[in-house]
PDB file of C-alpha atoms in Angstrom:
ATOM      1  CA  UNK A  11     -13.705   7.063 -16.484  1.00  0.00           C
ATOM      2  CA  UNK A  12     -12.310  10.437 -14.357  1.00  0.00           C
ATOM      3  CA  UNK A  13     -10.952   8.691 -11.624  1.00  0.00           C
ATOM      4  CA  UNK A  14      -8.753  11.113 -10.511  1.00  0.00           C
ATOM      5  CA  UNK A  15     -12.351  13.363  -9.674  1.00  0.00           C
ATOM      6  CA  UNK A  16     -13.053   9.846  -6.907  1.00  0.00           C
ATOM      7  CA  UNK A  17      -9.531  11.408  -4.764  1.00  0.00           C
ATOM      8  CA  UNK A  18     -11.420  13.775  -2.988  1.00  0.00           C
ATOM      9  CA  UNK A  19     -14.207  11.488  -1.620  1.00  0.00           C
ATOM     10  CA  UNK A  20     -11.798   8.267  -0.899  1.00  0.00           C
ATOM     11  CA  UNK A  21      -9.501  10.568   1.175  1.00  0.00           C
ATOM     12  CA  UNK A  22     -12.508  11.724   2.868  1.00  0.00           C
ATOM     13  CA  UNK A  23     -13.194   8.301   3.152  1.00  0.00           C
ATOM     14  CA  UNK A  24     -10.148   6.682   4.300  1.00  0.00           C
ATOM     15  CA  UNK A  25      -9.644   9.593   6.828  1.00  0.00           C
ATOM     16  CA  UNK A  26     -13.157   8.909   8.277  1.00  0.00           C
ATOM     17  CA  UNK A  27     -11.363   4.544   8.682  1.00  0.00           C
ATOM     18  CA  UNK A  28      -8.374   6.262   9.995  1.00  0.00           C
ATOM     19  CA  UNK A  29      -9.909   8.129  12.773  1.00  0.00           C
ATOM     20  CA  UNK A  30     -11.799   5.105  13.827  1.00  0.00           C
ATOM     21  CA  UNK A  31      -8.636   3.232  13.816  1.00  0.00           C
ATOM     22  CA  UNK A  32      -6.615   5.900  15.588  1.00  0.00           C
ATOM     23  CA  UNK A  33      -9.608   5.387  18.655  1.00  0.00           C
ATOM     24  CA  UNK A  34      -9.301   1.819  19.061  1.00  0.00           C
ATOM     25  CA  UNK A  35      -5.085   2.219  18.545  1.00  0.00           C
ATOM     26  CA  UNK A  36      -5.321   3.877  21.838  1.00  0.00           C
ATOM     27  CA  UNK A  37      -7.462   1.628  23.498  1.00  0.00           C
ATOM     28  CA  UNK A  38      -6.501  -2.364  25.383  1.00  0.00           C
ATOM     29  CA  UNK A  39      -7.716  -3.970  22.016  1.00  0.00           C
ATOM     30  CA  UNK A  40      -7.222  -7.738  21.626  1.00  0.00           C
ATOM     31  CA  UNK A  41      -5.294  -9.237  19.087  1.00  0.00           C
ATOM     32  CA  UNK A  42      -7.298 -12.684  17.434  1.00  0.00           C
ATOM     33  CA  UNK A  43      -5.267 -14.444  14.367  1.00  0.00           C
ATOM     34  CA  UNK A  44      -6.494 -15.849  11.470  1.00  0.00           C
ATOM     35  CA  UNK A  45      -6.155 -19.356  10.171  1.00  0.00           C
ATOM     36  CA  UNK A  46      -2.915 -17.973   8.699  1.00  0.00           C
ATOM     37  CA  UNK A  47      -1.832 -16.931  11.424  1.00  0.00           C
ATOM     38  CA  UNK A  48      -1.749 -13.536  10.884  1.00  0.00           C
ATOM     39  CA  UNK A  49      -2.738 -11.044  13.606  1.00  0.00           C
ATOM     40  CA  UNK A  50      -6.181  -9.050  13.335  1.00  0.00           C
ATOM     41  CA  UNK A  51      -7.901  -6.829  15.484  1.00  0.00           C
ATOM     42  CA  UNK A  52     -11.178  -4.590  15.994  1.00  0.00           C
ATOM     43  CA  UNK A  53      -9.384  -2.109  13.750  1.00  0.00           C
ATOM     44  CA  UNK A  54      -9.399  -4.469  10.938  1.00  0.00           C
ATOM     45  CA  UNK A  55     -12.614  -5.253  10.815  1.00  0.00           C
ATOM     46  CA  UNK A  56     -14.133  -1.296  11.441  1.00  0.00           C
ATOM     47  CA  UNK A  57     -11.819  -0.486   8.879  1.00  0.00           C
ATOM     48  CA  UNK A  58     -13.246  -2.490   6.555  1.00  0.00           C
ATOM     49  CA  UNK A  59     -16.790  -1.960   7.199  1.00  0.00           C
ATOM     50  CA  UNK A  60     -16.040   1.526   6.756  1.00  0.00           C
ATOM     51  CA  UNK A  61     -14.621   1.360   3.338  1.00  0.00           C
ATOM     52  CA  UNK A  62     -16.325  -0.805   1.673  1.00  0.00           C
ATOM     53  CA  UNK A  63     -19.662   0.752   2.820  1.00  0.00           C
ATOM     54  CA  UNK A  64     -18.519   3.963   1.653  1.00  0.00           C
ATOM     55  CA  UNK A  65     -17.114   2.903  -1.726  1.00  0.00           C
ATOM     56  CA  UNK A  66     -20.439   1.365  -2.399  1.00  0.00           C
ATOM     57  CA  UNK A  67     -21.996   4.466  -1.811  1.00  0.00           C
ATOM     58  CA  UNK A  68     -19.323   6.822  -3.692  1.00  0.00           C
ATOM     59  CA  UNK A  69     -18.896   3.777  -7.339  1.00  0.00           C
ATOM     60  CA  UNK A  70     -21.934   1.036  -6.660  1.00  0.00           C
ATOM     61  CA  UNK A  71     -20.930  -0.605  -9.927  1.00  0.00           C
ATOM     62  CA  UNK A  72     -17.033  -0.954  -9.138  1.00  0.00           C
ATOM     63  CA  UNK A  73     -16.469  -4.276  -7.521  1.00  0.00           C
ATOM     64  CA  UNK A  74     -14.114  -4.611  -4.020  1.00  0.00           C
ATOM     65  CA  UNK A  75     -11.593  -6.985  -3.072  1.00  0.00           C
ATOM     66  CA  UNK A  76     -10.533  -6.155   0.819  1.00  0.00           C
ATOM     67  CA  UNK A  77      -8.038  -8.452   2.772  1.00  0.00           C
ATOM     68  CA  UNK A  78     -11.040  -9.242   5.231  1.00  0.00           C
ATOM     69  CA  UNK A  79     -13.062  -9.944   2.412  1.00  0.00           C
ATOM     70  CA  UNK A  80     -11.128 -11.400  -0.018  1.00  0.00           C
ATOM     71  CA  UNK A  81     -13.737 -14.784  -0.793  1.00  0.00           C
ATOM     72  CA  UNK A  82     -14.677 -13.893  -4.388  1.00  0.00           C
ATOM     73  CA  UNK A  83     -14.277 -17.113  -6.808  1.00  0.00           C
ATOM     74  CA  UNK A  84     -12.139 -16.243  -9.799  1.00  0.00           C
ATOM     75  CA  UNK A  85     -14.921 -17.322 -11.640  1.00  0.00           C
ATOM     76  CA  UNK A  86     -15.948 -13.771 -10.875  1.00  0.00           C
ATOM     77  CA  UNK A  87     -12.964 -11.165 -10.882  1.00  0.00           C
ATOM     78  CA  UNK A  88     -11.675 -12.520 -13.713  1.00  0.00           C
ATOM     79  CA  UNK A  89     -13.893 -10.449 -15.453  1.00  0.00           C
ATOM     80  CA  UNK A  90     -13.242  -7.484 -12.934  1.00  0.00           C
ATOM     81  CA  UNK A  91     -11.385  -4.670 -15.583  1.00  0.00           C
ATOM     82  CA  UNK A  92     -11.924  -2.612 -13.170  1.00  0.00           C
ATOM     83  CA  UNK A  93     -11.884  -2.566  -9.097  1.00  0.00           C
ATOM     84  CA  UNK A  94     -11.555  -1.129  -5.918  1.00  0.00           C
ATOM     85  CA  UNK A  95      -8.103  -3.175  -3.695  1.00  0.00           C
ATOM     86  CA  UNK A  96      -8.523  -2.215   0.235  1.00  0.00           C
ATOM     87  CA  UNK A  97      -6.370  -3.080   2.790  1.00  0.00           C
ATOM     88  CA  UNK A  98      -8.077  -1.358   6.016  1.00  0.00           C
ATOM     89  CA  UNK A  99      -4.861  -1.958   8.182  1.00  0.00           C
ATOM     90  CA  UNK A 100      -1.659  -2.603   6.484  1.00  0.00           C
ATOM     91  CA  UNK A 101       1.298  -3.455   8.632  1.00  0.00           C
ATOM     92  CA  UNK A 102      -1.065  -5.283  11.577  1.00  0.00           C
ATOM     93  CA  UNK A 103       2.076  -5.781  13.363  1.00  0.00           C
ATOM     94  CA  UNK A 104       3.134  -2.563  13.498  1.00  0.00           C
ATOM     95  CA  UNK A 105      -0.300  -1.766  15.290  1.00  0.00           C
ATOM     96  CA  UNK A 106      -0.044  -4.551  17.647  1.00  0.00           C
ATOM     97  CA  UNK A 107       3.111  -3.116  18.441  1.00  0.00           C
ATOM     98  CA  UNK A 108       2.594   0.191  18.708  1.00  0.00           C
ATOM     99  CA  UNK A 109       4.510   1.271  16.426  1.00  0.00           C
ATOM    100  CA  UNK A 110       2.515   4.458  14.375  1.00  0.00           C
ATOM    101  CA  UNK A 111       3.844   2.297  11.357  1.00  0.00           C
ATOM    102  CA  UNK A 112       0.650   1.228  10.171  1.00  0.00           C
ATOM    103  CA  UNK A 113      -1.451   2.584   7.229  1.00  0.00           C
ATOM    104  CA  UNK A 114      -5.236   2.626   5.439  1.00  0.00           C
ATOM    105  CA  UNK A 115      -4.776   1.621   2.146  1.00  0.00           C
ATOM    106  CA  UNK A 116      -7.438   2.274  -1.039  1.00  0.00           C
ATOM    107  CA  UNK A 117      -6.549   1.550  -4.535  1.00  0.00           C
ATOM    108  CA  UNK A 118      -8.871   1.448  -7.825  1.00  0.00           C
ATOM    109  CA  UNK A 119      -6.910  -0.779 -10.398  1.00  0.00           C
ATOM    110  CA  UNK A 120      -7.842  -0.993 -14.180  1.00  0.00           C
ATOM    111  CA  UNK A 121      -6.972  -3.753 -16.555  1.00  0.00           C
ATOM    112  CA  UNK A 122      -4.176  -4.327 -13.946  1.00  0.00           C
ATOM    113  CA  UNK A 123      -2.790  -1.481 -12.900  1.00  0.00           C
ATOM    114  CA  UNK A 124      -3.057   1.017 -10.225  1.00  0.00           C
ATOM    115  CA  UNK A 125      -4.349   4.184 -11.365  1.00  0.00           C
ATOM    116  CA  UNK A 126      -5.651   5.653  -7.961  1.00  0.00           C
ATOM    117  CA  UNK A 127      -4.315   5.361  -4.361  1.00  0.00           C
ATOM    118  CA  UNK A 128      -4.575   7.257  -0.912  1.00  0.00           C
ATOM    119  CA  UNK A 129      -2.047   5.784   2.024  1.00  0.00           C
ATOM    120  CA  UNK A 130      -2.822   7.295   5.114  1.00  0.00           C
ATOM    121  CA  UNK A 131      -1.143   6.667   8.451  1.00  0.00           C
ATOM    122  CA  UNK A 132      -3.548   7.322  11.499  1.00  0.00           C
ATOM    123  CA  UNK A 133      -0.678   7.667  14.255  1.00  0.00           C
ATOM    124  CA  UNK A 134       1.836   9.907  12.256  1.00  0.00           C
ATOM    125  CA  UNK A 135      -0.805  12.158  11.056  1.00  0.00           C
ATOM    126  CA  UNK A 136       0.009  11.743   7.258  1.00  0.00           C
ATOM    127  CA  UNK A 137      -1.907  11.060   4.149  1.00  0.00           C
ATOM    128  CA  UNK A 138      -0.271  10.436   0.660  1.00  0.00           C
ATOM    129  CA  UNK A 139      -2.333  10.030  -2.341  1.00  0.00           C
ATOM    130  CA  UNK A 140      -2.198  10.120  -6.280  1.00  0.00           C
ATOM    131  CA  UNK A 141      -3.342   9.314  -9.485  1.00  0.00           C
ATOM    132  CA  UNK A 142      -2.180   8.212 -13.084  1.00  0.00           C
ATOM    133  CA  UNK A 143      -1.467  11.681 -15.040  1.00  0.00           C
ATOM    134  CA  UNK A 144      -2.429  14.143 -11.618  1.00  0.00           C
ATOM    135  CA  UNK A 145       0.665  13.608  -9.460  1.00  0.00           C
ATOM    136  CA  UNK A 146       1.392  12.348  -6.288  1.00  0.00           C
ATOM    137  CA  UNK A 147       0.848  14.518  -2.959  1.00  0.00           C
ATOM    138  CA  UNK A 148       1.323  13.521   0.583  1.00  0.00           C
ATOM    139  CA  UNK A 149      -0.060  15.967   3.738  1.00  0.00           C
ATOM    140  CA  UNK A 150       1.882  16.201   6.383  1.00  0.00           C
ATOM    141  CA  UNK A 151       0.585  16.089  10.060  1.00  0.00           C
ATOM    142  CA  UNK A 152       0.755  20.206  10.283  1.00  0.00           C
ATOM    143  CA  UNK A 153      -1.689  20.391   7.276  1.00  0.00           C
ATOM    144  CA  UNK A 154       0.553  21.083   4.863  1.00  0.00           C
ATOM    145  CA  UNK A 155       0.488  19.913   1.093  1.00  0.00           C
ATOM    146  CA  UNK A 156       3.887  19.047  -0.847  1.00  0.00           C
ATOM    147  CA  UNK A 157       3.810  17.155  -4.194  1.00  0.00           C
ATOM    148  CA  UNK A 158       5.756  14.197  -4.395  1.00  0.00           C
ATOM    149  CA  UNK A 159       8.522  13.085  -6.710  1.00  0.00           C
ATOM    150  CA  UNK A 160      11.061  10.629  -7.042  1.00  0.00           C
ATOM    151  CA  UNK A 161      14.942  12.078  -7.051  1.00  0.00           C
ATOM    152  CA  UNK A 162      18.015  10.901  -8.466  1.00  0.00           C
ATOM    153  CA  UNK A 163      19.354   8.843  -5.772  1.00  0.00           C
ATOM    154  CA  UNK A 164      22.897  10.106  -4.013  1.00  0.00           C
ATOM    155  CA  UNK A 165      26.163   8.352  -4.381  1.00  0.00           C
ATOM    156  CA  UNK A 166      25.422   6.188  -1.437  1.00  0.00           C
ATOM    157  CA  UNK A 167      21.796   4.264  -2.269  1.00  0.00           C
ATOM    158  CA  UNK A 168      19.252   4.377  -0.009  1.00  0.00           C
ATOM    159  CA  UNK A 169      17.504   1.012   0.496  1.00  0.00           C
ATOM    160  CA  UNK A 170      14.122   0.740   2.014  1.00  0.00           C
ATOM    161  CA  UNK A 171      13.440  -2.348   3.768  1.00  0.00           C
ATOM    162  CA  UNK A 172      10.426  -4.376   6.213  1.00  0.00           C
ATOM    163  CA  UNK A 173      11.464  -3.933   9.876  1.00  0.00           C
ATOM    164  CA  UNK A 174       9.174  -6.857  10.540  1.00  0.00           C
ATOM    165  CA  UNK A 175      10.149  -9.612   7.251  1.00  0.00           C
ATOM    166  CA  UNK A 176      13.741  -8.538   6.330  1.00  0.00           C
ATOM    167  CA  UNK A 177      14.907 -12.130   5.224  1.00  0.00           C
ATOM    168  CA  UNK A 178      17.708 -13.589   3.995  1.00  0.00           C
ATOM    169  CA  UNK A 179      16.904 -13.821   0.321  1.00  0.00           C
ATOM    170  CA  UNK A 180      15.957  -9.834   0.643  1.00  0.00           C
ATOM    171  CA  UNK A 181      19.443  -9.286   2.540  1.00  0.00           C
ATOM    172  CA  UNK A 182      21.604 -11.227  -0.029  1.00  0.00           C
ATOM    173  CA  UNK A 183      19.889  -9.062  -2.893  1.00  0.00           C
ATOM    174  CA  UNK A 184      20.236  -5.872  -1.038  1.00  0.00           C
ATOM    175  CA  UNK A 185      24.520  -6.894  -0.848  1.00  0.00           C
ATOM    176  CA  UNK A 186      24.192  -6.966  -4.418  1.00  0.00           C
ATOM    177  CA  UNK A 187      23.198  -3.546  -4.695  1.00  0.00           C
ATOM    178  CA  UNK A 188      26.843  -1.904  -3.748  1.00  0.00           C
ATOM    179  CA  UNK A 189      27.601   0.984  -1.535  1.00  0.00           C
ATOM    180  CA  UNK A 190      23.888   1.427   0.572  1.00  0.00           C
ATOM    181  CA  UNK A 191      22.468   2.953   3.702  1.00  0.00           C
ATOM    182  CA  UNK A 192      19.674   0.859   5.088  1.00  0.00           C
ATOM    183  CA  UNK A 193      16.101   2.809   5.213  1.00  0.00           C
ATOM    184  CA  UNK A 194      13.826   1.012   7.340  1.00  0.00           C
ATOM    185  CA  UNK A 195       9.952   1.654   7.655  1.00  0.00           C
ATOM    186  CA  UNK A 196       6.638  -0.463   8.379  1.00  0.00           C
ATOM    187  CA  UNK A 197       4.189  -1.522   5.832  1.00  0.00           C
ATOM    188  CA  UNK A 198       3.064   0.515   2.626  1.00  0.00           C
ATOM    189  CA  UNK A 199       5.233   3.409   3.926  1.00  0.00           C
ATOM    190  CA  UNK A 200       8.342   1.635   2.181  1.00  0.00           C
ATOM    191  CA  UNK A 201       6.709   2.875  -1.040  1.00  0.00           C
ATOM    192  CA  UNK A 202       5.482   6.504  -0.188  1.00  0.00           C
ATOM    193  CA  UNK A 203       9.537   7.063   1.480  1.00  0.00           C
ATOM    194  CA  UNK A 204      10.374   6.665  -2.310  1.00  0.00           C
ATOM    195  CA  UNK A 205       7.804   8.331  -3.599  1.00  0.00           C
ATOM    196  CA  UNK A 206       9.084  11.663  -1.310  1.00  0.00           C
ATOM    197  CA  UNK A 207      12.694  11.243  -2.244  1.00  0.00           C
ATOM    198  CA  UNK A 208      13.633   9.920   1.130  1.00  0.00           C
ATOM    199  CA  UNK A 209      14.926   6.308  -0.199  1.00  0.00           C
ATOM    200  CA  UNK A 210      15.471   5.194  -3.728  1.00  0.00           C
ATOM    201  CA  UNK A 211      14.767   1.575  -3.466  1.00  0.00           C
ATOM    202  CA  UNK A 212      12.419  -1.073  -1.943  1.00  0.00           C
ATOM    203  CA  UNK A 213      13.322  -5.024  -2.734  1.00  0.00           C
ATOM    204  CA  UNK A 214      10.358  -7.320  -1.441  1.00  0.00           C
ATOM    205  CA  UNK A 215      11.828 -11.162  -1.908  1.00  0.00           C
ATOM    206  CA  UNK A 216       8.828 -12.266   0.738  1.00  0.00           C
ATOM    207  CA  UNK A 217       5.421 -12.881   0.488  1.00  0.00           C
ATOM    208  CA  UNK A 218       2.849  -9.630   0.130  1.00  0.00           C
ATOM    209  CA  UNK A 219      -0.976  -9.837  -1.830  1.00  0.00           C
ATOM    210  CA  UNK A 220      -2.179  -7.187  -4.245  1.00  0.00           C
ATOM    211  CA  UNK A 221      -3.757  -5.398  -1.199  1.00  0.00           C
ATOM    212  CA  UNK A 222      -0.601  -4.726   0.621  1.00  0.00           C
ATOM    213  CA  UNK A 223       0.253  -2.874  -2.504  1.00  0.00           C
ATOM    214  CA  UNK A 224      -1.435  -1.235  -4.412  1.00  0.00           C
ATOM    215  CA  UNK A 225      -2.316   1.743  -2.578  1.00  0.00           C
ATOM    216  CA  UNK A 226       1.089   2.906  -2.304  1.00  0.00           C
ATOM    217  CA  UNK A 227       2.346   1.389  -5.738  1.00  0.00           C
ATOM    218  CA  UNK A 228       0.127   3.702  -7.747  1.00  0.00           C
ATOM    219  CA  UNK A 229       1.453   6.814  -5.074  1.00  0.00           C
ATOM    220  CA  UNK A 230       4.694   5.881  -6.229  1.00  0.00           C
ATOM    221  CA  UNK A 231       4.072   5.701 -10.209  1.00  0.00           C
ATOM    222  CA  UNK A 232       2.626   9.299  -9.840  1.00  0.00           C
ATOM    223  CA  UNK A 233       5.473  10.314  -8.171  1.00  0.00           C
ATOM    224  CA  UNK A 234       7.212   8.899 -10.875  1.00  0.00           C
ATOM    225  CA  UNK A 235       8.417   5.945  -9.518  1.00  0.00           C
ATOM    226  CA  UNK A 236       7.973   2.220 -10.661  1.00  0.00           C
ATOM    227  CA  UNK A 237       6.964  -1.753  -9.510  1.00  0.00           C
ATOM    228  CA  UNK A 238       8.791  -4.599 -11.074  1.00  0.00           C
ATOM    229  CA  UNK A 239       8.907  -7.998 -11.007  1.00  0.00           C
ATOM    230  CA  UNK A 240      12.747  -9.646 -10.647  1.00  0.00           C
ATOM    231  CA  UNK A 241      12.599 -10.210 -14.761  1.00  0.00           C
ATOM    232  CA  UNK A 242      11.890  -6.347 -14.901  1.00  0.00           C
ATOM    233  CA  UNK A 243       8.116  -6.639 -16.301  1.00  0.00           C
ATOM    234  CA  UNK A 244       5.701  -4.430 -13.960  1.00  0.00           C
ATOM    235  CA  UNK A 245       3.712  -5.319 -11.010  1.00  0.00           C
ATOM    236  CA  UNK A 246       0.078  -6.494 -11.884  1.00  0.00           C
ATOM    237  CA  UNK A 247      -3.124  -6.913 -10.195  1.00  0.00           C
ATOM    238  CA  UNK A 248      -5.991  -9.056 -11.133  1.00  0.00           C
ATOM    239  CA  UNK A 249      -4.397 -12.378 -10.841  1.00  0.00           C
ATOM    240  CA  UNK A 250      -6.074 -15.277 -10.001  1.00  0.00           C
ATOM    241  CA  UNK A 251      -3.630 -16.150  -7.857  1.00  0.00           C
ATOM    242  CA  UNK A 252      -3.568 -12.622  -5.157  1.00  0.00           C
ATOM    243  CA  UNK A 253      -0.007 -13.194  -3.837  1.00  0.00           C
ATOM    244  CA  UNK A 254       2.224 -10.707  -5.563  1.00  0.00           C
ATOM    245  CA  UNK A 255       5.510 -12.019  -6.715  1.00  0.00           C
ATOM    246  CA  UNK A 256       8.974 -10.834  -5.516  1.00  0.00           C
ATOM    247  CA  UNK A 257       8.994  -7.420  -6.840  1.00  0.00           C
ATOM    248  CA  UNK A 258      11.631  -4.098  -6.433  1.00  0.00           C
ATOM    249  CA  UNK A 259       9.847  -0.808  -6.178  1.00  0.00           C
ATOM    250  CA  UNK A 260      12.312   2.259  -7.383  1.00  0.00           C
ATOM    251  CA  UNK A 261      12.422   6.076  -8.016  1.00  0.00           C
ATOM    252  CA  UNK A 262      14.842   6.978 -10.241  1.00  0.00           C
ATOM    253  CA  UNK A 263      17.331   4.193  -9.878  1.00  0.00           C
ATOM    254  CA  UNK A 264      17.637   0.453 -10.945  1.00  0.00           C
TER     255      UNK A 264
END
């Protein structure tokens, strides 16, 4: 399958989820939680609608896992090669919060990995995308185009961390590290700040599921960066169980 020739449509389409999302941002929303406890809003759910309508329409034959759909038995997507990972609002907090933090995420994984991802983030105007063997690009909020790449990290390392689940088990790792200068951003951002040679490294020693992920994880392996578990054997997706394991994303460095 061409994937890469779905990027133009699924930016389309997770601009379209974006601008819906960037409407009710400004807006009193309420904020409901799940039986998790995890915050959810309006956004979430237009988000979603959005997407997965529109996915249906662009690949009917690709199954979808969302977060705000994520109810199919692994008696099913175990036999899901391939398949379409949303997150419609990444970094819920962040929006709650008002931070501009928050981003759209759309990924198409195959035989468990990401090969195709668009990140965009509604309040700061950006969208970063990429595929496996076209690159990684990210447009900035004036319209402009750069391509992405990882860089050789400077003398001091540049760690990217959560500004809303920095824990002690991530802190105590990052001290491990030597000489640093803390990086901090919200949600899948962490990823696409490596990706742009603006950090080098991104430890996550906390809970995340495949759909926080792997948007931004297959931005980052076109830009030439990489996902590991702590034993050093790559991130996959397609588990049955859809919490990711502790994992360090990296450009050029570790």
């Amino acid at each position: 399958m061409q994937f890469a020739s779905l990027l133009p449509d699924v930016i389309t389409l997770a601009e379209a989820a974006s601008k819906k999302v960037l409407e009710i941002y400004r807006t009193d929303f309420n904020v409901e939680f799940k039986a998790d406890n995890s915050p959810i809003t309006a956004a979430d759910m237009a988000a979603h609608h959005m997407i997965v309508d529109g996915l249906r329409q662009l690949s009917h034959d690709i199954p979808i896992l969302s977060e705000e759909s994520a109810s199919a038995p692994w008696a099913e997507r175990k036999h899901w090669y391939r398949f379409w990972l949303v997150d419609p609002i990444d970094g819920t907090k962040e929006f709650t919060g008002r931070t501009g933090e928050f981003t759209v995420n759309i990924a198409l994984i195959e035989h468990g990995i990401p090969v195709l991802g668009v990140v965009t983030a509604p309040a700061l105007g950006e969208v970063y995308w990429g595929a496996k063997g076209e690159g990684a690009f990210k447009r900035d909020k004036a319209g402009r185009v750069h391509r992405l790449n990882v860089v050789v990290p400077p003398s001091i390392k540049r760690v990217v961390a959560s500004k809303s689940h920095l824990n002690k088990e991530t802190e105590d790792f990052i001290e491990t590290l030597g000489e640093h200068r803390l990086v901090k951003a919200g949600s899948s951002l962490k990823f696409c700040k490596i990706a742009e040679g603006q950090a080098d490294i991104y430890p996550r020693l906390g809970p995340t599921c495949e759909w926080d992920t792997g948007a931004a994880h297959a931005i980052l392996s076109a830009a030439g960066g990489k996902v590991e578990t702590l034993d050093r054997k790559p991130l996959r997706y397609g588990k049955e169980e859809v919490l990711n394991p502790h994992f360090v994303a990296s450009g050029k460095w570790y």
